[in-house]
mmCIF file of C-alpha atoms in Angstrom:
data_model
loop_
_atom_site.group_PDB
_atom_site.id
_atom_site.type_symbol
_atom_site.label_atom_id
_atom_site.label_comp_id
_atom_site.label_asym_id
_atom_site.label_seq_id
_atom_site.Cartn_x
_atom_site.Cartn_y
_atom_site.Cartn_z
ATOM 1 C CA MET A 1 -0.005 -0.002 -0.014
ATOM 2 C CA PRO A 2 1.383 3.445 -0.791
ATOM 3 C CA ASP A 3 2.095 5.870 2.028
ATOM 4 C CA LYS A 4 -0.674 8.193 2.955
ATOM 5 C CA ASN A 5 0.191 11.599 4.364
ATOM 6 C CA SER A 6 -2.580 12.863 6.565
ATOM 7 C CA GLU A 7 -2.833 16.234 8.185
ATOM 8 C CA CYS A 8 -5.230 17.708 10.699
ATOM 9 C CA ILE A 9 -5.067 21.462 11.239
ATOM 10 C CA SER A 10 -7.041 23.213 13.961
ATOM 11 C CA PRO A 11 -6.644 26.948 13.390
ATOM 12 C CA GLN A 12 -6.310 29.236 16.364
ATOM 13 C CA SER A 13 -9.728 30.614 15.513
ATOM 14 C CA HIS A 14 -11.182 27.241 16.563
ATOM 15 C CA TYR A 15 -9.782 27.483 20.073
ATOM 16 C CA ILE A 16 -12.025 30.308 21.171
ATOM 17 C CA LEU A 17 -15.539 31.025 20.031
ATOM 18 C CA PRO A 18 -15.988 34.553 18.595
ATOM 19 C CA ALA A 19 -18.223 35.719 21.454
ATOM 20 C CA ASP A 20 -15.851 34.242 24.035
ATOM 21 C CA ARG A 21 -12.878 35.869 22.317
ATOM 22 C CA THR A 22 -14.605 39.263 22.375
ATOM 23 C CA SER A 23 -15.354 38.884 26.085
ATOM 24 C CA LYS A 24 -11.741 38.000 26.821
ATOM 25 C CA LYS A 25 -10.407 40.923 24.826
ATOM 26 C CA LYS A 26 -12.678 43.359 26.679
ATOM 27 C CA ARG A 27 -11.726 42.012 30.092
ATOM 28 C CA LEU A 28 -8.041 42.040 29.220
ATOM 29 C CA PHE A 29 -8.289 45.597 27.883
ATOM 30 C CA TRP A 30 -9.852 46.904 31.099
ATOM 31 C CA SER A 31 -7.362 44.964 33.201
ATOM 32 C CA ILE A 32 -4.483 46.443 31.203
ATOM 33 C CA LEU A 33 -5.868 49.966 31.534
ATOM 34 C CA ILE A 34 -6.335 49.701 35.319
ATOM 35 C CA THR A 35 -2.916 48.141 35.757
ATOM 36 C CA PHE A 36 -1.215 50.841 33.673
ATOM 37 C CA LEU A 37 -2.828 53.677 35.633
ATOM 38 C CA ILE A 38 -1.975 52.168 39.026
ATOM 39 C CA MET A 39 1.537 51.373 37.817
ATOM 40 C CA LEU A 40 2.046 55.056 37.020
ATOM 41 C CA LEU A 41 0.520 56.064 40.366
ATOM 42 C CA GLU A 42 2.820 53.742 42.293
ATOM 43 C CA GLY A 43 5.874 54.814 40.306
ATOM 44 C CA LEU A 44 5.215 58.527 40.843
ATOM 45 C CA GLY A 45 4.139 57.852 44.425
ATOM 46 C CA GLY A 46 7.398 56.018 45.058
ATOM 47 C CA LEU A 47 9.403 58.992 43.773
ATOM 48 C CA PHE A 48 7.353 61.396 45.922
ATOM 49 C CA THR A 49 7.474 59.356 49.139
ATOM 50 C CA LYS A 50 11.085 58.141 48.539
ATOM 51 C CA SER A 51 9.807 54.569 48.902
ATOM 52 C CA LEU A 52 11.863 52.012 46.981
ATOM 53 C CA ALA A 53 9.241 49.394 47.880
ATOM 54 C CA LEU A 54 6.599 51.398 45.985
ATOM 55 C CA ILE A 55 8.930 51.819 43.005
ATOM 56 C CA SER A 56 9.659 48.086 43.131
ATOM 57 C CA ASP A 57 5.958 47.260 43.290
ATOM 58 C CA ALA A 58 5.399 49.541 40.288
ATOM 59 C CA GLY A 59 8.063 47.494 38.509
ATOM 60 C CA HIS A 60 6.278 44.317 39.546
ATOM 61 C CA MET A 61 3.033 45.748 38.188
ATOM 62 C CA LEU A 62 4.891 46.493 34.970
ATOM 63 C CA THR A 63 5.589 42.784 34.621
ATOM 64 C CA HIS A 64 1.865 42.150 35.196
ATOM 65 C CA PHE A 65 1.038 44.841 32.616
ATOM 66 C CA VAL A 66 3.280 43.183 30.047
ATOM 67 C CA ALA A 67 1.909 39.716 30.878
ATOM 68 C CA LEU A 68 -1.639 40.962 30.257
ATOM 69 C CA GLY A 69 -0.488 42.675 27.102
ATOM 70 C CA ILE A 70 1.032 39.440 25.810
ATOM 71 C CA SER A 71 -2.230 37.597 26.589
ATOM 72 C CA LEU A 72 -4.260 40.186 24.664
ATOM 73 C CA PHE A 73 -1.738 40.213 21.829
ATOM 74 C CA ALA A 74 -1.917 36.405 21.594
ATOM 75 C CA ILE A 75 -5.704 36.537 21.095
ATOM 76 C CA ILE A 76 -5.533 39.356 18.518
ATOM 77 C CA ILE A 77 -2.644 37.862 16.537
ATOM 78 C CA ALA A 78 -4.428 34.490 16.456
ATOM 79 C CA GLU A 79 -7.115 36.149 14.328
ATOM 80 C CA LYS A 80 -4.544 37.084 11.657
ATOM 81 C CA PRO A 81 -4.607 34.392 8.944
ATOM 82 C CA PRO A 82 -1.452 32.611 7.700
ATOM 83 C CA THR A 83 0.186 33.796 4.484
ATOM 84 C CA GLU A 84 2.211 32.125 1.771
ATOM 85 C CA GLU A 85 5.385 33.487 3.403
ATOM 86 C CA LYS A 86 4.310 32.753 7.002
ATOM 87 C CA THR A 87 2.334 29.516 6.895
ATOM 88 C CA PHE A 88 1.872 29.474 10.676
ATOM 89 C CA GLY A 89 0.845 33.118 10.778
ATOM 90 C CA TYR A 90 2.345 35.481 13.340
ATOM 91 C CA LEU A 91 1.960 33.357 16.475
ATOM 92 C CA ARG A 92 5.671 33.517 17.306
ATOM 93 C CA PHE A 93 5.381 37.272 17.991
ATOM 94 C CA GLU A 94 3.940 36.308 21.349
ATOM 95 C CA ILE A 95 7.109 34.363 22.201
ATOM 96 C CA LEU A 96 9.444 37.105 21.012
ATOM 97 C CA ALA A 97 7.564 39.650 23.156
ATOM 98 C CA ALA A 98 7.858 37.355 26.168
ATOM 99 C CA LEU A 99 11.587 36.913 25.580
ATOM 100 C CA PHE A 100 12.239 40.659 25.359
ATOM 101 C CA ASN A 101 10.126 41.151 28.497
ATOM 102 C CA SER A 102 12.185 38.629 30.431
ATOM 103 C CA VAL A 103 15.422 40.424 29.551
ATOM 104 C CA PHE A 104 13.890 43.696 30.733
ATOM 105 C CA LEU A 105 12.875 42.057 34.013
ATOM 106 C CA PHE A 106 16.496 41.081 34.661
ATOM 107 C CA ALA A 107 17.547 44.697 34.165
ATOM 108 C CA LEU A 108 14.788 45.883 36.494
ATOM 109 C CA THR A 109 15.831 43.384 39.159
ATOM 110 C CA GLY A 110 19.409 44.613 38.937
ATOM 111 C CA TYR A 111 18.292 48.237 39.361
ATOM 112 C CA ILE A 112 16.209 47.439 42.466
ATOM 113 C CA ILE A 113 19.045 45.475 44.077
ATOM 114 C CA TYR A 114 21.497 48.295 43.348
ATOM 115 C CA GLU A 115 19.175 50.916 44.861
ATOM 116 C CA ALA A 116 18.508 48.678 47.888
ATOM 117 C CA TYR A 117 22.244 48.332 48.470
ATOM 118 C CA GLU A 118 22.731 52.104 48.309
ATOM 119 C CA ARG A 119 19.870 52.694 50.762
ATOM 120 C CA MET A 120 21.192 50.186 53.261
ATOM 121 C CA HIS A 121 24.277 52.372 53.556
ATOM 122 C CA ASN A 122 22.453 55.685 53.241
ATOM 123 C CA PRO A 123 18.874 55.382 54.607
ATOM 124 C CA ILE A 124 16.338 57.854 53.222
ATOM 125 C CA PRO A 125 13.355 59.138 55.277
ATOM 126 C CA ILE A 126 10.042 57.867 53.861
ATOM 127 C CA LYS A 127 6.571 59.422 54.027
ATOM 128 C CA GLY A 128 4.649 56.549 55.614
ATOM 129 C CA ILE A 129 1.083 57.909 55.288
ATOM 130 C CA GLU A 130 1.447 58.800 51.624
ATOM 131 C CA MET A 131 3.158 55.476 50.951
ATOM 132 C CA PHE A 132 0.253 53.643 52.588
ATOM 133 C CA ALA A 133 -2.342 55.528 50.545
ATOM 134 C CA VAL A 134 -0.658 54.755 47.237
ATOM 135 C CA ALA A 135 0.032 51.117 48.124
ATOM 136 C CA PHE A 136 -3.559 50.608 49.282
ATOM 137 C CA LEU A 137 -4.881 51.943 45.978
ATOM 138 C CA GLY A 138 -2.557 49.528 44.199
ATOM 139 C CA LEU A 139 -3.885 46.643 46.265
ATOM 140 C CA VAL A 140 -7.513 47.572 45.483
ATOM 141 C CA ALA A 141 -6.655 47.801 41.772
ATOM 142 C CA ASN A 142 -5.115 44.341 41.859
ATOM 143 C CA LEU A 143 -8.217 42.901 43.497
ATOM 144 C CA ILE A 144 -10.478 44.541 40.894
ATOM 145 C CA THR A 145 -8.312 43.255 38.047
ATOM 146 C CA GLY A 146 -8.358 39.798 39.600
ATOM 147 C CA LEU A 147 -12.165 39.778 39.662
ATOM 148 C CA ILE A 148 -12.249 40.896 36.025
ATOM 149 C CA LEU A 149 -9.916 38.114 34.917
ATOM 150 C CA PHE A 150 -11.092 35.309 37.174
ATOM 151 C CA LYS A 151 -14.106 34.425 35.028
ATOM 152 C CA VAL A 152 -12.072 33.990 31.833
ATOM 153 C CA SER A 153 -8.966 32.440 33.413
ATOM 154 C CA HIS A 154 -10.376 28.909 33.344
ATOM 155 C CA GLY A 155 -9.512 26.843 30.294
ATOM 156 C CA ASP A 156 -7.081 29.396 28.852
ATOM 157 C CA LEU A 157 -3.465 28.729 29.808
ATOM 158 C CA ASN A 158 -2.301 32.139 28.623
ATOM 159 C CA ILE A 159 -4.820 34.158 30.663
ATOM 160 C CA ARG A 160 -4.482 31.786 33.607
ATOM 161 C CA SER A 161 -0.745 32.511 33.622
ATOM 162 C CA ALA A 162 -1.475 36.247 33.710
ATOM 163 C CA PHE A 163 -4.019 35.701 36.506
ATOM 164 C CA LEU A 164 -1.562 33.713 38.630
ATOM 165 C CA HIS A 165 1.018 36.450 38.111
ATOM 166 C CA LEU A 166 -1.589 38.939 39.330
ATOM 167 C CA VAL A 167 -1.953 36.878 42.518
ATOM 168 C CA GLY A 168 1.774 37.292 43.152
ATOM 169 C CA ASP A 169 1.494 41.016 42.453
ATOM 170 C CA THR A 170 -1.364 41.270 44.955
ATOM 171 C CA ILE A 171 0.746 39.569 47.617
ATOM 172 C CA SER A 172 3.586 42.041 47.052
ATOM 173 C CA SER A 173 1.100 44.944 47.350
ATOM 174 C CA VAL A 174 -0.082 43.574 50.715
ATOM 175 C CA GLY A 175 3.542 43.527 51.836
ATOM 176 C CA VAL A 176 4.041 47.169 50.843
ATOM 177 C CA VAL A 177 0.833 48.219 52.663
ATOM 178 C CA ILE A 178 1.980 46.464 55.846
ATOM 179 C CA ALA A 179 5.456 47.968 55.541
ATOM 180 C CA ALA A 180 3.965 51.468 55.151
ATOM 181 C CA VAL A 181 1.999 51.085 58.389
ATOM 182 C CA ILE A 182 5.036 49.839 60.317
ATOM 183 C CA ILE A 183 7.251 52.592 58.889
ATOM 184 C CA HIS A 184 4.731 55.263 59.863
ATOM 185 C CA PHE A 185 4.497 54.138 63.498
ATOM 186 C CA THR A 186 8.097 53.020 64.094
ATOM 187 C CA GLY A 187 10.233 54.972 61.639
ATOM 188 C CA LEU A 188 11.905 51.712 60.583
ATOM 189 C CA PHE A 189 12.920 52.902 57.106
ATOM 190 C CA LEU A 190 15.080 49.847 56.498
ATOM 191 C CA LEU A 191 11.880 47.786 56.163
ATOM 192 C CA ASP A 192 11.170 49.599 52.872
ATOM 193 C CA THR A 193 14.478 48.306 51.511
ATOM 194 C CA VAL A 194 13.789 44.763 52.722
ATOM 195 C CA ILE A 195 10.360 44.700 51.043
ATOM 196 C CA SER A 196 11.850 46.011 47.807
ATOM 197 C CA LEU A 197 14.392 43.167 47.828
ATOM 198 C CA VAL A 198 11.614 40.599 48.324
ATOM 199 C CA ILE A 199 9.757 42.066 45.362
ATOM 200 C CA ALA A 200 12.992 42.000 43.325
ATOM 201 C CA VAL A 201 13.261 38.261 44.007
ATOM 202 C CA LEU A 202 9.664 37.760 42.812
ATOM 203 C CA ILE A 203 10.396 39.702 39.625
ATOM 204 C CA ALA A 204 13.597 37.690 39.062
ATOM 205 C CA ILE A 205 11.772 34.369 39.484
ATOM 206 C CA TRP A 206 9.091 35.466 37.032
ATOM 207 C CA GLY A 207 11.751 36.660 34.590
ATOM 208 C CA VAL A 208 13.749 33.413 34.714
ATOM 209 C CA ARG A 209 10.640 31.324 34.169
ATOM 210 C CA LEU A 210 9.509 33.496 31.288
ATOM 211 C CA PHE A 211 12.987 33.414 29.721
ATOM 212 C CA LEU A 212 13.311 29.636 29.948
ATOM 213 C CA GLU A 213 9.824 29.007 28.563
ATOM 214 C CA SER A 214 10.379 31.414 25.665
ATOM 215 C CA VAL A 215 13.782 29.953 24.751
ATOM 216 C CA ASN A 216 12.377 26.414 24.936
ATOM 217 C CA ILE A 217 9.664 27.299 22.421
ATOM 218 C CA LEU A 218 12.061 29.163 20.112
ATOM 219 C CA LEU A 219 14.430 26.152 20.174
ATOM 220 C CA GLN A 220 11.435 23.928 19.352
ATOM 221 C CA GLY A 221 11.698 22.056 22.627
ATOM 222 C CA ILE A 222 9.013 19.650 23.739
ATOM 223 C CA PRO A 223 6.073 21.358 25.510
ATOM 224 C CA LYS A 224 6.231 20.800 29.269
ATOM 225 C CA GLU A 225 2.858 19.009 29.320
ATOM 226 C CA VAL A 226 4.018 16.356 26.811
ATOM 227 C CA ARG A 227 6.216 13.291 27.363
ATOM 228 C CA ILE A 228 7.314 11.591 24.141
ATOM 229 C CA SER A 229 7.527 8.133 25.743
ATOM 230 C CA SER A 230 3.992 8.389 27.140
ATOM 231 C CA LEU A 231 2.675 9.767 23.857
ATOM 232 C CA ASN A 232 4.231 6.959 21.775
ATOM 233 C CA GLU A 233 2.945 4.334 24.187
ATOM 234 C CA ARG A 234 -0.565 5.772 24.053
ATOM 235 C CA ILE A 235 -0.616 5.884 20.236
ATOM 236 C CA THR A 236 0.504 2.251 19.971
ATOM 237 C CA GLN A 237 -2.473 1.287 22.136
ATOM 238 C CA VAL A 238 -4.836 2.386 19.355
ATOM 239 C CA GLU A 239 -6.346 -0.577 17.550
ATOM 240 C CA GLY A 240 -4.743 -0.900 14.131
ATOM 241 C CA VAL A 241 -1.448 0.792 15.061
ATOM 242 C CA ASN A 242 1.587 -1.558 14.911
ATOM 243 C CA GLY A 243 4.292 0.970 15.706
ATOM 244 C CA ILE A 244 5.394 4.583 15.677
ATOM 245 C CA HIS A 245 8.717 6.287 14.948
ATOM 246 C CA ASP A 246 10.228 9.648 13.955
ATOM 247 C CA THR A 247 7.984 11.360 16.514
ATOM 248 C CA HIS A 248 8.437 15.115 16.852
ATOM 249 C CA VAL A 249 6.492 17.482 19.115
ATOM 250 C CA TRP A 250 7.104 21.195 19.505
ATOM 251 C CA ALA A 251 5.200 24.444 20.110
ATOM 252 C CA ILE A 252 4.572 27.301 17.711
ATOM 253 C CA SER A 253 3.206 29.439 20.537
ATOM 254 C CA SER A 254 2.036 28.931 24.111
ATOM 255 C CA LYS A 255 -1.295 27.682 22.759
ATOM 256 C CA MET A 256 -0.373 25.742 19.620
ATOM 257 C CA ASN A 257 1.471 22.423 19.873
ATOM 258 C CA VAL A 258 2.533 20.565 16.720
ATOM 259 C CA PHE A 259 2.997 16.812 16.176
ATOM 260 C CA THR A 260 4.555 14.818 13.315
ATOM 261 C CA ALA A 261 5.242 11.080 13.171
ATOM 262 C CA HIS A 262 5.439 7.958 11.035
ATOM 263 C CA ILE A 263 2.853 5.404 12.142
ATOM 264 C CA VAL A 264 3.098 1.769 11.066
ATOM 265 C CA ILE A 265 -0.181 0.048 10.171
ATOM 266 C CA ASP A 266 -1.427 -2.981 8.263
ATOM 267 C CA ASN A 267 -2.188 -2.900 4.567
ATOM 268 C CA ILE A 268 -5.716 -1.497 4.994
ATOM 269 C CA SER A 269 -8.079 0.595 2.868
ATOM 270 C CA VAL A 270 -8.048 4.385 2.626
ATOM 271 C CA SER A 271 -11.393 4.638 4.438
ATOM 272 C CA GLU A 272 -9.983 2.612 7.330
ATOM 273 C CA THR A 273 -6.940 4.876 7.575
ATOM 274 C CA GLU A 274 -9.246 7.901 7.752
ATOM 275 C CA LYS A 275 -11.018 6.415 10.764
ATOM 276 C CA LEU A 276 -7.697 5.562 12.337
ATOM 277 C CA LEU A 277 -6.497 9.109 11.749
ATOM 278 C CA ARG A 278 -9.569 10.540 13.499
ATOM 279 C CA ASP A 279 -9.013 8.274 16.514
ATOM 280 C CA ILE A 280 -5.342 9.265 16.796
ATOM 281 C CA ASN A 281 -6.057 12.986 16.427
ATOM 282 C CA LYS A 282 -8.738 12.813 19.110
ATOM 283 C CA ILE A 283 -6.273 11.270 21.528
ATOM 284 C CA LEU A 284 -3.637 13.870 20.707
ATOM 285 C CA LEU A 285 -6.098 16.706 21.235
ATOM 286 C CA ASP A 286 -7.846 15.423 24.363
ATOM 287 C CA GLU A 287 -4.883 13.924 26.210
ATOM 288 C CA PHE A 288 -1.862 15.878 24.995
ATOM 289 C CA ASN A 289 -3.243 19.286 24.026
ATOM 290 C CA ILE A 290 -1.944 18.912 20.442
ATOM 291 C CA PHE A 291 -4.011 20.751 17.820
ATOM 292 C CA HIS A 292 -1.914 20.486 14.676
ATOM 293 C CA THR A 293 -0.778 17.083 13.429
ATOM 294 C CA THR A 294 0.944 15.670 10.366
ATOM 295 C CA ILE A 295 0.909 11.890 10.268
ATOM 296 C CA GLN A 296 2.474 9.571 7.695
ATOM 297 C CA PHE A 297 1.042 6.086 7.608
ATOM 298 C CA GLU A 298 3.248 3.279 6.333
ATOM 299 C CA THR A 299 3.067 -0.513 6.163
ATOM 300 C CA GLU A 300 5.405 -2.968 7.863
ATOM 301 C CA ARG A 301 7.119 -3.658 4.522
ATOM 302 C CA LYS A 302 7.661 0.033 3.819
ATOM 303 C CA ASN A 303 8.924 0.561 7.366
ATOM 304 C CA ARG A 304 11.517 -2.219 6.948
ATOM 305 C CA THR A 305 12.932 -0.515 3.862
ATOM 306 C CA HIS A 306 13.631 2.570 6.023
ATOM 307 C CA VAL A 307 15.687 0.601 8.565
#
């Protein structure tokens, strides 16, 4: 039997229904707007009150702002159709943006650590009441943004990632609020520096994770939710499949995994291979989150000629 190349393509437009996509874009837009305004408030407030913790929290909110922006960008860019020059469309823009963001986060972390070191040697008086007011507004804004995103964070890995990052940002805001109260009543200005260092660590952790995930995708590494050995074993359990080899799995973006493989079958009819293809694609989609597949069927005899 001649080889049969079979392909199943699930465009990004199939991942999200139009109405659902519109709802997500609106919620992300309002979340981005609120985050941007509070980020500016905390940044300016930090300069006014001389609070490095506020400036650091503004930097942390900047990472949240960029994370939300990447999520919105991923939805918008998914609507752009592929071209003859870019057959997968522009989905990799999301990964490039994430990579550039991670590099910026490293620079921001370095700045905060440098400023913290300077302030440990030369403490600066901080306006506790004003610091508290700004930090409290930031905390409220994080809670509002969290409520906006919570409804659409389920079932969407990209938005869920942004939502979890928001949780971390909220925790850092709570820390700044508590620090402001303690500073006001005790004059312990060093606490501001300590809180800023804690936030710097959070930013660094987020940056490293973002950098590693971005590089893994750009190097066409295996998505973290997929294990080749488990995948191959599961495919060989399908009735009619005698073997599998030349398996490759990689990600085009955070939401589009790709699979190619040679699958060994008996000398069966074309209609039977079509049913087999549907069964395999259903397993890949439901169990391994793989939307785009290219499968080459071959017989035992053809497979032996490849060895």
